[in-house]
PDB file of C-alpha atoms in Angstrom:
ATOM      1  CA  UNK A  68     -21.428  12.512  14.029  1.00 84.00           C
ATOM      2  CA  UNK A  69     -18.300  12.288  11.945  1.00 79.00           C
ATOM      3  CA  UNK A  70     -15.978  14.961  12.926  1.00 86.00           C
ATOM      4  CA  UNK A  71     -14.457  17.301  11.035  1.00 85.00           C
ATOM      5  CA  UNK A  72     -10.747  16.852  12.064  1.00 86.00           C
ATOM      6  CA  UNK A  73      -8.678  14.665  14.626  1.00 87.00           C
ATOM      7  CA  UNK A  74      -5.684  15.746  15.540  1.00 86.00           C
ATOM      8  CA  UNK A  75      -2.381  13.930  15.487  1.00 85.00           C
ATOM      9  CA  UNK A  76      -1.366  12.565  18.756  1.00 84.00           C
ATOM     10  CA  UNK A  77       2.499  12.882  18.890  1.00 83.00           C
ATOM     11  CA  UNK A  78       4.608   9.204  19.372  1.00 83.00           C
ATOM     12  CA  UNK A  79       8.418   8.465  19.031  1.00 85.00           C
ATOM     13  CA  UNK A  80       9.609   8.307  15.497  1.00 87.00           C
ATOM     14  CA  UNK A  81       9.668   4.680  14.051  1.00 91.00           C
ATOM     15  CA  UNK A  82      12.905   2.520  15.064  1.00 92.00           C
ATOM     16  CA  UNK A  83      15.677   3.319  12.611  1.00 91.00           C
ATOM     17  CA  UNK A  84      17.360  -0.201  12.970  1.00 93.00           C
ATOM     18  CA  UNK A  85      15.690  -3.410  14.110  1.00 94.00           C
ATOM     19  CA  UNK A  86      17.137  -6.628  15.566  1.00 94.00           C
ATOM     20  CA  UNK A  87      17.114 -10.053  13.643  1.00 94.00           C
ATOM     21  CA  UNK A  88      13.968 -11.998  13.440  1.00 92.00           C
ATOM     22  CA  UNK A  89      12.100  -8.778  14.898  1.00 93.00           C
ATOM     23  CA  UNK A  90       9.974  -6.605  12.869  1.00 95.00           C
ATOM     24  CA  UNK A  91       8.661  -2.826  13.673  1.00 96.00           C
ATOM     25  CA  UNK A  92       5.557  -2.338  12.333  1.00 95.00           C
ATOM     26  CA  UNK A  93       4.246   1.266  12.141  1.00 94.00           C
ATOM     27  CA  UNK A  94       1.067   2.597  11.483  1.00 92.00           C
ATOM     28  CA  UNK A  95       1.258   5.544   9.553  1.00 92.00           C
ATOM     29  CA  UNK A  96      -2.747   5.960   8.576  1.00 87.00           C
ATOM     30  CA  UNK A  97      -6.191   4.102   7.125  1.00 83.00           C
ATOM     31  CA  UNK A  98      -4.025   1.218   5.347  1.00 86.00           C
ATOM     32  CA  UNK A  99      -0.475   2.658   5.311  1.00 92.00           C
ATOM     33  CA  UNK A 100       2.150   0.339   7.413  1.00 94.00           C
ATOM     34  CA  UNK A 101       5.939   1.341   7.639  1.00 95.00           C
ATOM     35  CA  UNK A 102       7.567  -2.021   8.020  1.00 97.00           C
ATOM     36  CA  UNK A 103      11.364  -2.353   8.747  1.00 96.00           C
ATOM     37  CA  UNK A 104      13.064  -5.645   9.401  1.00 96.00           C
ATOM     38  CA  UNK A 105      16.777  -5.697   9.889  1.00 95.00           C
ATOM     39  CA  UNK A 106      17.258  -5.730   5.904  1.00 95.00           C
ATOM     40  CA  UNK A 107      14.057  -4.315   4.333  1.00 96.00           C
ATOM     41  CA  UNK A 108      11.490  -1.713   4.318  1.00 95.00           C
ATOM     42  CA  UNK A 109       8.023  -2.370   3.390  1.00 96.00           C
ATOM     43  CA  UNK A 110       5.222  -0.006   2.894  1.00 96.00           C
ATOM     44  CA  UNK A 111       1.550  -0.615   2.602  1.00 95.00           C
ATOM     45  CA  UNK A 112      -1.063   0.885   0.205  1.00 91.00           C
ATOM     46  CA  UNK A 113       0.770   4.279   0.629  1.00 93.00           C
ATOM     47  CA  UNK A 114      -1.673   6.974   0.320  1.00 89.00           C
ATOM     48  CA  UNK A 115      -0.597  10.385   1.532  1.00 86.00           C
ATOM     49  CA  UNK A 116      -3.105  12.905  -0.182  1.00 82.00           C
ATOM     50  CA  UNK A 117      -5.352  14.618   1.940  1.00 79.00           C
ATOM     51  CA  UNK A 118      -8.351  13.229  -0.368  1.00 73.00           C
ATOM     52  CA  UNK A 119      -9.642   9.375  -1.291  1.00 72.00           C
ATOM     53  CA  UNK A 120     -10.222  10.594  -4.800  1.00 71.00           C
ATOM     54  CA  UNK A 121      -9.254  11.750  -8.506  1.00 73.00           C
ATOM     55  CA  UNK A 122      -6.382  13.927  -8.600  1.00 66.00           C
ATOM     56  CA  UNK A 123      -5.380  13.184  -4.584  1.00 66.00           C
ATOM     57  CA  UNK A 124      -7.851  16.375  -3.891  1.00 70.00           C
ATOM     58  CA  UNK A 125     -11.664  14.937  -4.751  1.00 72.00           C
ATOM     59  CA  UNK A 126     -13.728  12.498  -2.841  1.00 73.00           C
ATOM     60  CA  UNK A 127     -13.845  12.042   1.178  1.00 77.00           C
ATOM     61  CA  UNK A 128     -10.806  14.253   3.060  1.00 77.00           C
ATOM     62  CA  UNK A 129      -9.008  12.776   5.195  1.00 78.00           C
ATOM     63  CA  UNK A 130     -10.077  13.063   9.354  1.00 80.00           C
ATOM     64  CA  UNK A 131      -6.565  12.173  10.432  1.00 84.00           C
ATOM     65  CA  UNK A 132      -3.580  13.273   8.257  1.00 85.00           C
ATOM     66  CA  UNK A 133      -0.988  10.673   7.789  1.00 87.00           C
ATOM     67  CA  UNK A 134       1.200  10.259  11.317  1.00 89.00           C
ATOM     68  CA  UNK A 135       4.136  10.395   9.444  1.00 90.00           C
ATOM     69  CA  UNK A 136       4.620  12.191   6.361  1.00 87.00           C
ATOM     70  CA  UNK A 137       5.918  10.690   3.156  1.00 85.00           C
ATOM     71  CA  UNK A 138       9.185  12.707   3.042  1.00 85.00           C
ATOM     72  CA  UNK A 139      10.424  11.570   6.388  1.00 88.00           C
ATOM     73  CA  UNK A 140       9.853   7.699   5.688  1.00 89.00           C
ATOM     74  CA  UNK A 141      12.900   5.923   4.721  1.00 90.00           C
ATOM     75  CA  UNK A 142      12.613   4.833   1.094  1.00 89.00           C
ATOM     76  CA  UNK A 143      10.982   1.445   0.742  1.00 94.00           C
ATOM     77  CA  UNK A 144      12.693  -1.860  -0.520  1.00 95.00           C
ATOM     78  CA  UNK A 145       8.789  -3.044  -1.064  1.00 96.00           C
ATOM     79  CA  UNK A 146       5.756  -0.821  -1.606  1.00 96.00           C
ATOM     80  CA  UNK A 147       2.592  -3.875  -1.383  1.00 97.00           C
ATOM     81  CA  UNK A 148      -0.623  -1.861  -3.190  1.00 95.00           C
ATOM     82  CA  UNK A 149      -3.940  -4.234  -1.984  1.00 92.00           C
ATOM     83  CA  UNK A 150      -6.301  -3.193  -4.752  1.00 80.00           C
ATOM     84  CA  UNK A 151      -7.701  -0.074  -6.994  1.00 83.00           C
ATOM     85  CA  UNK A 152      -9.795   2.080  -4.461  1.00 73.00           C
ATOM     86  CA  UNK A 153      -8.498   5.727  -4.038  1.00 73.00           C
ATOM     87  CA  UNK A 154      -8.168   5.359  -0.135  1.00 81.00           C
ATOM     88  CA  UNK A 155      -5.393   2.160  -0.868  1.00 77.00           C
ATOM     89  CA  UNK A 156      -3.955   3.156  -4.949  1.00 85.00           C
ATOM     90  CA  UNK A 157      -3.017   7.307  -4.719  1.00 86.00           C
ATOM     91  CA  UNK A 158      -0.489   8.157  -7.873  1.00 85.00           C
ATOM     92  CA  UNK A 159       1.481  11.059  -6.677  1.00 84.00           C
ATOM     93  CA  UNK A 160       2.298   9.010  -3.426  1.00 87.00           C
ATOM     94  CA  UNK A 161       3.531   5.807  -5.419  1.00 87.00           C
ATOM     95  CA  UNK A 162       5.311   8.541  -7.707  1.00 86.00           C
ATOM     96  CA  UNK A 163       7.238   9.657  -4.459  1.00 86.00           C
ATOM     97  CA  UNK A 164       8.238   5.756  -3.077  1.00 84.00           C
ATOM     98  CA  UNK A 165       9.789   5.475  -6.637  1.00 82.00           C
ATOM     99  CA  UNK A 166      12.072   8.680  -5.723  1.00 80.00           C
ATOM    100  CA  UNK A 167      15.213   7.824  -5.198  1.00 76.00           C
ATOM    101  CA  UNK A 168      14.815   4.066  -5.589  1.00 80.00           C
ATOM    102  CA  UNK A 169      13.641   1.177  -7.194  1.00 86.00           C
ATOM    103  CA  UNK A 170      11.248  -0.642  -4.756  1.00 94.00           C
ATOM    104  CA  UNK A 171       9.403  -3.565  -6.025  1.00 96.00           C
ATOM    105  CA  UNK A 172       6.013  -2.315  -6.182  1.00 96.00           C
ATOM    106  CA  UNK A 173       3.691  -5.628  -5.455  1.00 97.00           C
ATOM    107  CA  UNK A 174       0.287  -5.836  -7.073  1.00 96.00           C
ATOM    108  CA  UNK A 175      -3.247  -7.941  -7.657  1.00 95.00           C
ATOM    109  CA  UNK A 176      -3.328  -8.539 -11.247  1.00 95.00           C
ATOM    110  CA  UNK A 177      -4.255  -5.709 -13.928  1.00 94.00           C
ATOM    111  CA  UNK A 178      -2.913  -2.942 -12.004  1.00 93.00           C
ATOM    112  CA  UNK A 179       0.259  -3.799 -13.681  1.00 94.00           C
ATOM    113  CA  UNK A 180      -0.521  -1.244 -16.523  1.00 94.00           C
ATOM    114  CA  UNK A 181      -1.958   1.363 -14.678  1.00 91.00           C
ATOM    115  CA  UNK A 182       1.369   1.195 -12.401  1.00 93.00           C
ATOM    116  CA  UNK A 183       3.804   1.574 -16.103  1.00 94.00           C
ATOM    117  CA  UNK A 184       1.854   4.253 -16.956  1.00 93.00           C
ATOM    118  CA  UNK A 185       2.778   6.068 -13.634  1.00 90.00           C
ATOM    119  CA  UNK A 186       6.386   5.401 -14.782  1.00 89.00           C
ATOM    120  CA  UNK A 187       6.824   2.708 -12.137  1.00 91.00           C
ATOM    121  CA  UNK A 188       9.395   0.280 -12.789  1.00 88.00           C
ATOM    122  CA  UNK A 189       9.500  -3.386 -10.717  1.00 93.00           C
ATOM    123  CA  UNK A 190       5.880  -3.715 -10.909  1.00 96.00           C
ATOM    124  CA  UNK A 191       4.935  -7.296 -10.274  1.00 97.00           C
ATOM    125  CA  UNK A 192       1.749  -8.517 -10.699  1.00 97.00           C
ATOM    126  CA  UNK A 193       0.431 -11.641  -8.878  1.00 98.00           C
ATOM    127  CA  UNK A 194      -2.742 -13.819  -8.977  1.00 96.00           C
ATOM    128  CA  UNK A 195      -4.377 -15.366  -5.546  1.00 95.00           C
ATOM    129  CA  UNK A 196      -1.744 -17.971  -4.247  1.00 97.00           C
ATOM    130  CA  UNK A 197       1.081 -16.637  -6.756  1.00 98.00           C
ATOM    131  CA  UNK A 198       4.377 -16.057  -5.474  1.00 98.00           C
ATOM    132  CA  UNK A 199       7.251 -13.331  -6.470  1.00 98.00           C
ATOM    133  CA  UNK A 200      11.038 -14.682  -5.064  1.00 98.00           C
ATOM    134  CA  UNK A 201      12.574 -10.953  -5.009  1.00 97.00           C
ATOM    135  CA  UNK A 202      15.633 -12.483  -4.046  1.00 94.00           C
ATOM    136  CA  UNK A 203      18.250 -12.175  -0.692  1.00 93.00           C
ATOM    137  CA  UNK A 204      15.234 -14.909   0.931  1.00 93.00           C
ATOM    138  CA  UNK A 205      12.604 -12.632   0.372  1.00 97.00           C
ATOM    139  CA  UNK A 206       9.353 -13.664  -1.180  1.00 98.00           C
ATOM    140  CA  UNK A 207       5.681 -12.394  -1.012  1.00 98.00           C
ATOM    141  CA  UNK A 208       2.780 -14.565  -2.076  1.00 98.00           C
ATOM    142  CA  UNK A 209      -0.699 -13.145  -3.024  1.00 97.00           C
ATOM    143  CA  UNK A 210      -3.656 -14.372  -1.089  1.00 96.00           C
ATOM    144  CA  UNK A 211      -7.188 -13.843  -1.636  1.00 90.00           C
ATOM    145  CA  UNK A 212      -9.550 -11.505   0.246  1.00 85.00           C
ATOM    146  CA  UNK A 213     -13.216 -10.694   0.769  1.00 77.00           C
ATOM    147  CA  UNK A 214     -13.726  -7.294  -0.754  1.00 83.00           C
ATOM    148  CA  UNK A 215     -13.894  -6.009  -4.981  1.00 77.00           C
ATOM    149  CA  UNK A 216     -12.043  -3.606  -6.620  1.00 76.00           C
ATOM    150  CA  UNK A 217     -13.099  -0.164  -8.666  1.00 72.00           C
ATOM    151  CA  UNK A 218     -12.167   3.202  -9.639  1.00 78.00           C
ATOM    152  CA  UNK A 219     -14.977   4.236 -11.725  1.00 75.00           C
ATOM    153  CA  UNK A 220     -18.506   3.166 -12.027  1.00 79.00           C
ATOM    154  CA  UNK A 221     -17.467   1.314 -15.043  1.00 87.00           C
ATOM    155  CA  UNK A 222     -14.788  -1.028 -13.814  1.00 81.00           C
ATOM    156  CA  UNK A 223     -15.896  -3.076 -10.993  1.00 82.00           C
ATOM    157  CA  UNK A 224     -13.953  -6.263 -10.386  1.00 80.00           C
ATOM    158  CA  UNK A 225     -11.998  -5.717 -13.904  1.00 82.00           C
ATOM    159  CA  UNK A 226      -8.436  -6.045 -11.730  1.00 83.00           C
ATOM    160  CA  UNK A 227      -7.943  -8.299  -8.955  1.00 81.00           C
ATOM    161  CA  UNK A 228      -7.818  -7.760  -4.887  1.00 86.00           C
ATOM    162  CA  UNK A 229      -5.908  -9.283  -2.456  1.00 93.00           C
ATOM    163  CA  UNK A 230      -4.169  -9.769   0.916  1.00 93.00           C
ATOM    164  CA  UNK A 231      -0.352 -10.518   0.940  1.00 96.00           C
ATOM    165  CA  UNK A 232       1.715 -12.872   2.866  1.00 97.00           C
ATOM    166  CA  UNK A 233       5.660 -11.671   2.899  1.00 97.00           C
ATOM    167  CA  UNK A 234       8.618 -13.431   3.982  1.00 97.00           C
ATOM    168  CA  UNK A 235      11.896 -11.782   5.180  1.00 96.00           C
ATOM    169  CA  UNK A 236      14.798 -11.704   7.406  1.00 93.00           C
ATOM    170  CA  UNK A 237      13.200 -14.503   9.160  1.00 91.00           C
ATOM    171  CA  UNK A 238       9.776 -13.080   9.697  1.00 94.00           C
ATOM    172  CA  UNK A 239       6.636 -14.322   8.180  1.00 96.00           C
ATOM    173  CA  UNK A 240       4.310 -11.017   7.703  1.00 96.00           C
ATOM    174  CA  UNK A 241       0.789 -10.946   6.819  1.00 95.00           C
ATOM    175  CA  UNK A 242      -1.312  -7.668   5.359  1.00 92.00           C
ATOM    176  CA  UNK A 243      -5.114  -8.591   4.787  1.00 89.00           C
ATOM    177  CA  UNK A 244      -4.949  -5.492   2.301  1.00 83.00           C
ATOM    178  CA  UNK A 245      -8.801  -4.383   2.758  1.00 80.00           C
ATOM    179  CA  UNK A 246     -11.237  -7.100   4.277  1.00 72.00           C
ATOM    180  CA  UNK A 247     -14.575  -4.989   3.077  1.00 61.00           C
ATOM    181  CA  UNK A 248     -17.251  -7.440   4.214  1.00 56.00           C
ATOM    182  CA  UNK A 249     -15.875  -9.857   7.087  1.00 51.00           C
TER     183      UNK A 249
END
């Protein structure tokens, strides 16, 4: 039986600071990483809401809430958004990494227009083995994974999916993004 709710179990905040060549990676919740190397914060498929649907308040609710909330993260140099499903693509959180900053906001292709018309600036869109150089020696290169994308009924596999492999401060990081059926 599913349950209803799970609470939080409480851990020490995430390391403000990290050494050179190390990495912290934090899970925050379902697909959301906070990751901090000694230069640069990366976030993954942020998705706050308390919902996996339209609007951030339809579709399944969340068992867990997020560990950490969105407020108390340190603003992202990198925000890495896997595909279209509502658990990995939520607007108002995007909307709220943007706050403040200009991350580069790292995407499959065709999400590139849905991201503008959030207002999101930086948006780059990559195909399977592309690579973005976003400068300082920091690159991330778009790799393929087993899954689809979708928002509606009516748009199955009409923007690309994919796994990312990023490159910075010396570390070589890899996010499989969602690996649906392997």
């Amino acid at each position: 039986v599913w349950p209803e709710a799970v609470p939080l179990t409480s851990y020490p905040p995430p390391p403000a600071q990290v050494s050179p060549g190390a990495i912290a990676a934090t899970f925050v919740g379902h697909s959301t990483f906070l990751l901090r190397t000694p230069n640069t914060v990366i976030l993954t498929d942020p998705m706050f809401a308390t919902h996996a649907g339209p609007f951030g308040r339809l579709g399944p609710r969340r068992v867990r809430p997020p560990a950490l909330s969105l407020d108390s993260l340190p603003i992202p140099d990198i925000v890495l958004l896997s595909h279209n499903h509502y658990d990995h693509l939520q607007p108002s959180s995007l909307r709220r990494c943007a706050q403040g900053a200009e991350p580069h906001f790292i995407t499959p292709l065709g999400l590139g227009p849905f991201l503008r018309r959030l207002t999101l600036q930086n948006v780059i869109e990559l195909d399977w083995w592309e690579a973005a150089d976003l400068g300082d020696g920091r690159s991330v290169t778009c790799v393929p994974a087993q899954h689809f994308s979708a928002r509606t009924p009516w748009d199955k596999n009409r923007t690309l999916w994919c796994g990312f492999v990023v490159q910075v401060d010396g570390v070589t990081i890899f996010f499989t993004g969602d690996s649906g059926y392997s």
